[in-house]
C-alpha positions as YAML, in Angstrom:
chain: A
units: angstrom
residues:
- id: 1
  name: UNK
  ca: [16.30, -14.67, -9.50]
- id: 2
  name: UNK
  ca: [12.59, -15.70, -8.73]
- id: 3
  name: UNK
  ca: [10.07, -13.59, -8.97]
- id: 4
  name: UNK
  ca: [9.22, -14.31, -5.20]
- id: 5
  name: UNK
  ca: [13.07, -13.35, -4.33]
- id: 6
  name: UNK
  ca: [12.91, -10.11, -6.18]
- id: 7
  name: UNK
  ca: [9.69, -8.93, -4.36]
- id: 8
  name: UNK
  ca: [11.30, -9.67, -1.34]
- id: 9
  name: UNK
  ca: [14.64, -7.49, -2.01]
- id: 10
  name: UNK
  ca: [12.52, -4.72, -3.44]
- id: 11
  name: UNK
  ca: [10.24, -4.92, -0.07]
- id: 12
  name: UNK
  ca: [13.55, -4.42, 2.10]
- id: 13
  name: UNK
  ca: [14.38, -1.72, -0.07]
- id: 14
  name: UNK
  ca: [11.37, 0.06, 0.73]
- id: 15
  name: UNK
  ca: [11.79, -0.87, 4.24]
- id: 16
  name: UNK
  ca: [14.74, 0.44, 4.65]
- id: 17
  name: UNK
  ca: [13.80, 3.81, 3.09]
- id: 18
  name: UNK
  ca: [11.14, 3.68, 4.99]
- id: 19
  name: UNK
  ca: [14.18, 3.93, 8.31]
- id: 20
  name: UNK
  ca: [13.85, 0.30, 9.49]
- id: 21
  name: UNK
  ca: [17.04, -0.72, 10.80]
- id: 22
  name: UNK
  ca: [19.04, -3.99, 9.90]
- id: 23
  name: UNK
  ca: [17.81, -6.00, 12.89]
- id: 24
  name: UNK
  ca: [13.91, -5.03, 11.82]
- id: 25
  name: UNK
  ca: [15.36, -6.10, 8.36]
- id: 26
  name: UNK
  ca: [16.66, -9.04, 9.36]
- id: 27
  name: UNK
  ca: [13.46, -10.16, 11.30]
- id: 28
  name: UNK
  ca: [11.44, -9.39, 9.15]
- id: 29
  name: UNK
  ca: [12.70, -10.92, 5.81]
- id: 30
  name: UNK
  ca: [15.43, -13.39, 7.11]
- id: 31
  name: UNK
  ca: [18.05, -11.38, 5.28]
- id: 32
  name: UNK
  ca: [21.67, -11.63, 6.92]
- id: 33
  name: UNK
  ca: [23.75, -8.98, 7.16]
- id: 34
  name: UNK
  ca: [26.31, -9.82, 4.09]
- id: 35
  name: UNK
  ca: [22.34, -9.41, 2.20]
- id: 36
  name: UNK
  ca: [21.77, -6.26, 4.40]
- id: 37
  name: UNK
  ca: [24.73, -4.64, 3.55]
- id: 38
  name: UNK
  ca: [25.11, -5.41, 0.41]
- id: 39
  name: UNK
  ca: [20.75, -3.98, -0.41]
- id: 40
  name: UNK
  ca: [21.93, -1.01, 1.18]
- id: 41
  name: UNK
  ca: [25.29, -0.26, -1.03]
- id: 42
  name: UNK
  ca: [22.56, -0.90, -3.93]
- id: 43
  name: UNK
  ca: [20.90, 1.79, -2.62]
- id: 44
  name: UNK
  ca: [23.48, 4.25, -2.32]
- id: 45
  name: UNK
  ca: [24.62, 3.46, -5.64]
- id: 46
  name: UNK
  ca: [20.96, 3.87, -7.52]
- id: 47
  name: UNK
  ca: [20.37, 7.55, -5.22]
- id: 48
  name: UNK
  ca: [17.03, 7.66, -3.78]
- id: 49
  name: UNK
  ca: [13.96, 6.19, -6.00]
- id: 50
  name: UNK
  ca: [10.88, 7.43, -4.40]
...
């Protein structure tokens, strides 16, 4: 994964902690909702980071 890609994960990550939902997500970082989904389960699965 590029550097640029990772950034852009770990940026809807903090979005979504943040309490944007998937449609902001999706706007905002062109992320689908397979991508969506599957940053959320990541989520879950690491507990909360911040």
């Amino acid at each position: 994964m590029t550097k640029r890609n990772e950034t852009r994960y770990d940026e809807a990550q903090d979005a979504m902690r943040d309490g944007a939902d998937d449609e902001q997500i999706r706007r905002d970082y062109g992320f689908n909702r397979q991508v969506i989904a599957g940053l959320r389960a990541a989520l879950a699965d690491k507990g909360p980071t911040w």
